[in-house]
Amino acid sequence: MLRGPRRIMLGGPERLVKVSVAPVAALAVALLSSLSRCSLLEPEDRAVSALSPYFGTKTRYEDANPGLLPDPEAPRRDPELLEDTCTPVQLVALIRHGTRYPTAKQIRKLRQLHGLLQARRPGDGRAGPAGGRDLGAALADWPLGYADWMDGQLVEKGRQDMRQLALRLASLFPALFSVENYGRLQLVTSSKHRCVDSGAAFLQGLWQYYHPGLPPPDVADMECGPPRINDKLMRFFDHCEKFLTEVEKNATALYHVEAFKTGPEMQNILKKVAATLQVPVSNLNADLIQVAFFTCSFDLAIKGVKSPWCDVFDIDDAKVLEYLNDLKQYWKRGYGYTINSRSSCTLFQDIFQHLDKAIEQKQREQERKHKQGEWEREKQASR
């Protein structure tokens, strides 16, 4: 969301960055608390999966926008933005944090599923096609790869995501991201470590834009200063009592989601996965199925590998699991309840106040220049 005076907001909605240009600009980038993904492999070697279009917020950046593969630092300008007819006054971008590890809750569920596979009786495994080992046995031997301490922390690829995003934005709006305006940049973030770290990486990307080839200093030593934590602004939903009461802490708020989990579409997937992995269907549930599905996305994004978890599901399964995730977000964060959108009014009021202020400052500047020009013309005429 672009909104130089400029303002950039980085958040989950958990991070916000502000930068001002010439006297009027304010820049804000907000990084939302969620995932963005990129592979660790080089483009020609990158692992791919047919499931990638169905991972939602856990989709790698370059899977959603293949144009990033040739040059992830080059800006992609919308042809509708005409350079000669449009002058940016302010920029506001609402952005997700970079690629992260699974949360501790997700890791515990993955460990539970992994334990079910390892607990299969010695005779449970059957030979797969061409005499190979069955998928359940392959996954039982597949390294888990995630520990509780990782708990949603930003990975190095996530830092790279943010550095490259900063370079693209700065290249797209060079007048706003001028060296003179760098000192006016302010980063506001939630207290979530992945958002704080994403904000720091974004600032490092801007340093690279201003000082190519030079290693960036610690963000605390940068002219614009380190990210500033403001949970009331960037995690507005945690500070809205009505949202907390009616949605977040309401056991029945997601009853549509729970109904779908036990409905025929999900039950068919449970039976299919149980048969594929050769485990009792009674040992599986929708949450474990979702974790298996998203582990494919995490392995692609973080490790750059197409793990056996990707082979558990086909496209039809992926569509059902994508719908389940969308259904949850619809009722918990989207249009399901009116308070979901109203709880964000604090953030958007802040955004539009900065936009209005930027416009007013720009108008005053233009009026001042106009009066200055009239005065100079009158002075010339009186000579």
PDB file of N, CA, C and O in Angstrom, residues 203-249:
ATOM      1  N   LEU A 203      16.234  -1.128   7.141  1.00  0.00           N
ATOM      2  CA  LEU A 203      17.140   0.014   7.267  1.00  0.00           C
ATOM      3  C   LEU A 203      18.516  -0.311   6.695  1.00  0.00           C
ATOM      4  O   LEU A 203      19.168   0.547   6.089  1.00  0.00           O
ATOM      5  N   GLN A 204      18.959  -1.550   6.871  1.00  0.00           N
ATOM      6  CA  GLN A 204      20.247  -1.960   6.305  1.00  0.00           C
ATOM      7  C   GLN A 204      20.192  -1.924   4.782  1.00  0.00           C
ATOM      8  O   GLN A 204      21.179  -1.573   4.128  1.00  0.00           O
ATOM      9  N   GLY A 205      19.019  -2.296   4.215  1.00  0.00           N
ATOM     10  CA  GLY A 205      18.875  -2.210   2.770  1.00  0.00           C
ATOM     11  C   GLY A 205      18.965  -0.773   2.273  1.00  0.00           C
ATOM     12  O   GLY A 205      19.582  -0.505   1.235  1.00  0.00           O
ATOM     13  N   LEU A 206      18.361   0.155   3.020  1.00  0.00           N
ATOM     14  CA  LEU A 206      18.464   1.569   2.637  1.00  0.00           C
ATOM     15  C   LEU A 206      19.901   2.057   2.751  1.00  0.00           C
ATOM     16  O   LEU A 206      20.370   2.847   1.917  1.00  0.00           O
ATOM     17  N   TRP A 207      20.606   1.600   3.785  1.00  0.00           N
ATOM     18  CA  TRP A 207      22.026   1.977   3.910  1.00  0.00           C
ATOM     19  C   TRP A 207      22.800   1.507   2.680  1.00  0.00           C
ATOM     20  O   TRP A 207      23.639   2.236   2.133  1.00  0.00           O
ATOM     21  N   GLN A 208      22.500   0.306   2.234  1.00  0.00           N
ATOM     22  CA  GLN A 208      23.159  -0.226   1.036  1.00  0.00           C
ATOM     23  C   GLN A 208      22.833   0.630  -0.186  1.00  0.00           C
ATOM     24  O   GLN A 208      23.680   0.822  -1.064  1.00  0.00           O
ATOM     25  N   TYR A 209      21.608   1.157  -0.233  1.00  0.00           N
ATOM     26  CA  TYR A 209      21.211   2.028  -1.347  1.00  0.00           C
ATOM     27  C   TYR A 209      22.013   3.321  -1.330  1.00  0.00           C
ATOM     28  O   TYR A 209      22.459   3.808  -2.383  1.00  0.00           O
ATOM     29  N   TYR A 210      22.209   3.890  -0.144  1.00  0.00           N
ATOM     30  CA  TYR A 210      22.935   5.155  -0.015  1.00  0.00           C
ATOM     31  C   TYR A 210      24.450   4.975  -0.053  1.00  0.00           C
ATOM     32  O   TYR A 210      25.171   5.869  -0.481  1.00  0.00           O
ATOM     33  N   HIS A 211      24.917   3.827   0.414  1.00  0.00           N
ATOM     34  CA  HIS A 211      26.371   3.590   0.530  1.00  0.00           C
ATOM     35  C   HIS A 211      26.726   2.236  -0.078  1.00  0.00           C
ATOM     36  O   HIS A 211      27.080   1.299   0.644  1.00  0.00           O
ATOM     37  N   PRO A 212      26.635   2.098  -1.396  1.00  0.00           N
ATOM     38  CA  PRO A 212      26.908   0.799  -2.038  1.00  0.00           C
ATOM     39  C   PRO A 212      28.297   0.270  -1.681  1.00  0.00           C
ATOM     40  O   PRO A 212      29.278   1.010  -1.724  1.00  0.00           O
ATOM     41  N   GLY A 213      28.338  -0.991  -1.309  1.00  0.00           N
ATOM     42  CA  GLY A 213      29.617  -1.633  -1.033  1.00  0.00           C
ATOM     43  C   GLY A 213      30.130  -1.463   0.380  1.00  0.00           C
ATOM     44  O   GLY A 213      31.080  -2.142   0.779  1.00  0.00           O
ATOM     45  N   LEU A 214      29.527  -0.565   1.154  1.00  0.00           N
ATOM     46  CA  LEU A 214      29.974  -0.352   2.525  1.00  0.00           C
ATOM     47  C   LEU A 214      29.104  -1.158   3.496  1.00  0.00           C
ATOM     48  O   LEU A 214      27.884  -1.171   3.362  1.00  0.00           O
ATOM     49  N   PRO A 215      29.721  -1.814   4.463  1.00  0.00           N
ATOM     50  CA  PRO A 215      28.927  -2.571   5.439  1.00  0.00           C
ATOM     51  C   PRO A 215      28.110  -1.617   6.307  1.00  0.00           C
ATOM     52  O   PRO A 215      28.615  -0.572   6.730  1.00  0.00           O
ATOM     53  N   PRO A 216      26.853  -1.948   6.581  1.00  0.00           N
ATOM     54  CA  PRO A 216      26.019  -1.042   7.381  1.00  0.00           C
ATOM     55  C   PRO A 216      26.434  -1.058   8.844  1.00  0.00           C
ATOM     56  O   PRO A 216      26.867  -2.088   9.367  1.00  0.00           O
ATOM     57  N   PRO A 217      26.306   0.062   9.528  1.00  0.00           N
ATOM     58  CA  PRO A 217      26.570   0.088  10.966  1.00  0.00           C
ATOM     59  C   PRO A 217      25.407  -0.548  11.721  1.00  0.00           C
ATOM     60  O   PRO A 217      24.396  -0.925  11.130  1.00  0.00           O
ATOM     61  N   ASP A 218      25.537  -0.644  13.009  1.00  0.00           N
ATOM     62  CA  ASP A 218      24.416  -1.084  13.825  1.00  0.00           C
ATOM     63  C   ASP A 218      23.276  -0.081  13.658  1.00  0.00           C
ATOM     64  O   ASP A 218      23.502   1.122  13.579  1.00  0.00           O
ATOM     65  N   VAL A 219      22.044  -0.587  13.615  1.00  0.00           N
ATOM     66  CA  VAL A 219      20.910   0.320  13.371  1.00  0.00           C
ATOM     67  C   VAL A 219      20.814   1.400  14.446  1.00  0.00           C
ATOM     68  O   VAL A 219      20.311   2.490  14.183  1.00  0.00           O
ATOM     69  N   ALA A 220      21.291   1.112  15.653  1.00  0.00           N
ATOM     70  CA  ALA A 220      21.249   2.109  16.722  1.00  0.00           C
ATOM     71  C   ALA A 220      22.141   3.302  16.405  1.00  0.00           C
ATOM     72  O   ALA A 220      21.930   4.403  16.930  1.00  0.00           O
ATOM     73  N   ASP A 221      23.136   3.097  15.532  1.00  0.00           N
ATOM     74  CA  ASP A 221      24.065   4.165  15.177  1.00  0.00           C
ATOM     75  C   ASP A 221      23.684   4.869  13.884  1.00  0.00           C
ATOM     76  O   ASP A 221      24.370   5.798  13.458  1.00  0.00           O
ATOM     77  N   MET A 222      22.601   4.422  13.233  1.00  0.00           N
ATOM     78  CA  MET A 222      22.181   5.076  11.997  1.00  0.00           C
ATOM     79  C   MET A 222      21.539   6.426  12.310  1.00  0.00           C
ATOM     80  O   MET A 222      20.966   6.619  13.381  1.00  0.00           O
ATOM     81  N   GLU A 223      21.617   7.315  11.351  1.00  0.00           N
ATOM     82  CA  GLU A 223      21.116   8.678  11.546  1.00  0.00           C
ATOM     83  C   GLU A 223      19.631   8.691  11.890  1.00  0.00           C
ATOM     84  O   GLU A 223      19.165   9.493  12.691  1.00  0.00           O
ATOM     85  N   CYS A 224      18.882   7.766  11.282  1.00  0.00           N
ATOM     86  CA  CYS A 224      17.434   7.743  11.514  1.00  0.00           C
ATOM     87  C   CYS A 224      17.076   7.038  12.816  1.00  0.00           C
ATOM     88  O   CYS A 224      15.934   7.109  13.273  1.00  0.00           O
ATOM     89  N   GLY A 225      18.044   6.334  13.425  1.00  0.00           N
ATOM     90  CA  GLY A 225      17.790   5.659  14.686  1.00  0.00           C
ATOM     91  C   GLY A 225      17.157   4.291  14.507  1.00  0.00           C
ATOM     92  O   GLY A 225      16.698   3.936  13.423  1.00  0.00           O
ATOM     93  N   PRO A 226      17.116   3.493  15.565  1.00  0.00           N
ATOM     94  CA  PRO A 226      16.580   2.133  15.500  1.00  0.00           C
ATOM     95  C   PRO A 226      15.057   2.131  15.461  1.00  0.00           C
ATOM     96  O   PRO A 226      14.414   3.172  15.689  1.00  0.00           O
ATOM     97  N   PRO A 227      14.448   0.988  15.161  1.00  0.00           N
ATOM     98  CA  PRO A 227      12.979   0.899  15.175  1.00  0.00           C
ATOM     99  C   PRO A 227      12.411   1.266  16.545  1.00  0.00           C
ATOM    100  O   PRO A 227      12.985   0.941  17.582  1.00  0.00           O
ATOM    101  N   ARG A 228      11.278   1.952  16.521  1.00  0.00           N
ATOM    102  CA  ARG A 228      10.590   2.336  17.748  1.00  0.00           C
ATOM    103  C   ARG A 228       9.369   1.452  17.932  1.00  0.00           C
ATOM    104  O   ARG A 228       8.559   1.306  17.020  1.00  0.00           O
ATOM    105  N   ILE A 229       9.232   0.843  19.100  1.00  0.00           N
ATOM    106  CA  ILE A 229       8.137  -0.094  19.362  1.00  0.00           C
ATOM    107  C   ILE A 229       6.877   0.662  19.764  1.00  0.00           C
ATOM    108  O   ILE A 229       6.907   1.524  20.639  1.00  0.00           O
ATOM    109  N   ASN A 230       5.772   0.321  19.098  1.00  0.00           N
ATOM    110  CA  ASN A 230       4.471   0.915  19.421  1.00  0.00           C
ATOM    111  C   ASN A 230       3.398  -0.144  19.172  1.00  0.00           C
ATOM    112  O   ASN A 230       2.801  -0.211  18.091  1.00  0.00           O
ATOM    113  N   ASP A 231       3.150  -0.975  20.158  1.00  0.00           N
ATOM    114  CA  ASP A 231       2.168  -2.047  20.007  1.00  0.00           C
ATOM    115  C   ASP A 231       0.745  -1.510  19.889  1.00  0.00           C
ATOM    116  O   ASP A 231      -0.102  -2.121  19.236  1.00  0.00           O
ATOM    117  N   LYS A 232       0.467  -0.385  20.522  1.00  0.00           N
ATOM    118  CA  LYS A 232      -0.890   0.160  20.463  1.00  0.00           C
ATOM    119  C   LYS A 232      -1.260   0.525  19.031  1.00  0.00           C
ATOM    120  O   LYS A 232      -2.423   0.365  18.615  1.00  0.00           O
ATOM    121  N   LEU A 233      -0.288   0.966  18.267  1.00  0.00           N
ATOM    122  CA  LEU A 233      -0.533   1.328  16.874  1.00  0.00           C
ATOM    123  C   LEU A 233      -0.428   0.109  15.957  1.00  0.00           C
ATOM    124  O   LEU A 233      -1.294  -0.116  15.107  1.00  0.00           O
ATOM    125  N   MET A 234       0.614  -0.690  16.136  1.00  0.00           N
ATOM    126  CA  MET A 234       0.910  -1.755  15.191  1.00  0.00           C
ATOM    127  C   MET A 234       0.253  -3.084  15.538  1.00  0.00           C
ATOM    128  O   MET A 234       0.140  -3.960  14.689  1.00  0.00           O
ATOM    129  N   ARG A 235      -0.162  -3.262  16.773  1.00  0.00           N
ATOM    130  CA  ARG A 235      -0.954  -4.442  17.152  1.00  0.00           C
ATOM    131  C   ARG A 235      -2.270  -3.943  17.751  1.00  0.00           C
ATOM    132  O   ARG A 235      -2.628  -4.266  18.889  1.00  0.00           O
ATOM    133  N   PHE A 236      -2.956  -3.174  16.933  1.00  0.00           N
ATOM    134  CA  PHE A 236      -4.186  -2.517  17.399  1.00  0.00           C
ATOM    135  C   PHE A 236      -5.220  -3.514  17.905  1.00  0.00           C
ATOM    136  O   PHE A 236      -5.984  -3.234  18.821  1.00  0.00           O
ATOM    137  N   PHE A 237      -5.228  -4.711  17.321  1.00  0.00           N
ATOM    138  CA  PHE A 237      -6.219  -5.720  17.712  1.00  0.00           C
ATOM    139  C   PHE A 237      -6.019  -6.192  19.147  1.00  0.00           C
ATOM    140  O   PHE A 237      -6.976  -6.631  19.789  1.00  0.00           O
ATOM    141  N   ASP A 238      -4.801  -6.110  19.648  1.00  0.00           N
ATOM    142  CA  ASP A 238      -4.535  -6.495  21.042  1.00  0.00           C
ATOM    143  C   ASP A 238      -5.006  -5.437  22.029  1.00  0.00           C
ATOM    144  O   ASP A 238      -5.010  -5.664  23.239  1.00  0.00           O
ATOM    145  N   HIS A 239      -5.369  -4.258  21.518  1.00  0.00           N
ATOM    146  CA  HIS A 239      -5.763  -3.143  22.383  1.00  0.00           C
ATOM    147  C   HIS A 239      -7.215  -2.734  22.154  1.00  0.00           C
ATOM    148  O   HIS A 239      -7.620  -1.652  22.575  1.00  0.00           O
ATOM    149  N   CYS A 240      -7.962  -3.610  21.504  1.00  0.00           N
ATOM    150  CA  CYS A 240      -9.386  -3.352  21.268  1.00  0.00           C
ATOM    151  C   CYS A 240     -10.191  -4.351  22.103  1.00  0.00           C
ATOM    152  O   CYS A 240     -10.260  -5.534  21.770  1.00  0.00           O
ATOM    153  N   GLU A 241     -10.795  -3.871  23.178  1.00  0.00           N
ATOM    154  CA  GLU A 241     -11.505  -4.762  24.097  1.00  0.00           C
ATOM    155  C   GLU A 241     -12.651  -5.491  23.408  1.00  0.00           C
ATOM    156  O   GLU A 241     -12.908  -6.668  23.683  1.00  0.00           O
ATOM    157  N   LYS A 242     -13.357  -4.797  22.532  1.00  0.00           N
ATOM    158  CA  LYS A 242     -14.491  -5.434  21.868  1.00  0.00           C
ATOM    159  C   LYS A 242     -14.021  -6.581  20.978  1.00  0.00           C
ATOM    160  O   LYS A 242     -14.649  -7.647  20.933  1.00  0.00           O
ATOM    161  N   PHE A 243     -12.912  -6.372  20.266  1.00  0.00           N
ATOM    162  CA  PHE A 243     -12.364  -7.447  19.435  1.00  0.00           C
ATOM    163  C   PHE A 243     -11.915  -8.620  20.299  1.00  0.00           C
ATOM    164  O   PHE A 243     -12.183  -9.782  19.978  1.00  0.00           O
ATOM    165  N   LEU A 244     -11.233  -8.319  21.391  1.00  0.00           N
ATOM    166  CA  LEU A 244     -10.753  -9.387  22.268  1.00  0.00           C
ATOM    167  C   LEU A 244     -11.917 -10.189  22.829  1.00  0.00           C
ATOM    168  O   LEU A 244     -11.856 -11.427  22.923  1.00  0.00           O
ATOM    169  N   THR A 245     -12.980  -9.499  23.209  1.00  0.00           N
ATOM    170  CA  THR A 245     -14.130 -10.164  23.822  1.00  0.00           C
ATOM    171  C   THR A 245     -14.958 -10.936  22.800  1.00  0.00           C
ATOM    172  O   THR A 245     -15.323 -12.094  23.026  1.00  0.00           O
ATOM    173  N   GLU A 246     -15.241 -10.294  21.659  1.00  0.00           N
ATOM    174  CA  GLU A 246     -16.163 -10.885  20.696  1.00  0.00           C
ATOM    175  C   GLU A 246     -15.511 -11.883  19.747  1.00  0.00           C
ATOM    176  O   GLU A 246     -16.190 -12.759  19.215  1.00  0.00           O
ATOM    177  N   VAL A 247     -14.182 -11.757  19.540  1.00  0.00           N
ATOM    178  CA  VAL A 247     -13.525 -12.609  18.550  1.00  0.00           C
ATOM    179  C   VAL A 247     -12.370 -13.400  19.151  1.00  0.00           C
ATOM    180  O   VAL A 247     -12.415 -14.632  19.221  1.00  0.00           O
ATOM    181  N   GLU A 248     -11.324 -12.693  19.595  1.00  0.00           N
ATOM    182  CA  GLU A 248     -10.085 -13.358  20.006  1.00  0.00           C
ATOM    183  C   GLU A 248     -10.309 -14.360  21.138  1.00  0.00           C
ATOM    184  O   GLU A 248      -9.779 -15.485  21.100  1.00  0.00           O
ATOM    185  N   LYS A 249     -11.071 -13.975  22.151  1.00  0.00           N
ATOM    186  CA  LYS A 249     -11.269 -14.834  23.318  1.00  0.00           C
ATOM    187  C   LYS A 249     -12.644 -15.497  23.333  1.00  0.00           C
ATOM    188  O   LYS A 249     -13.037 -16.085  24.342  1.00  0.00           O
TER     189      LYS A 249
END
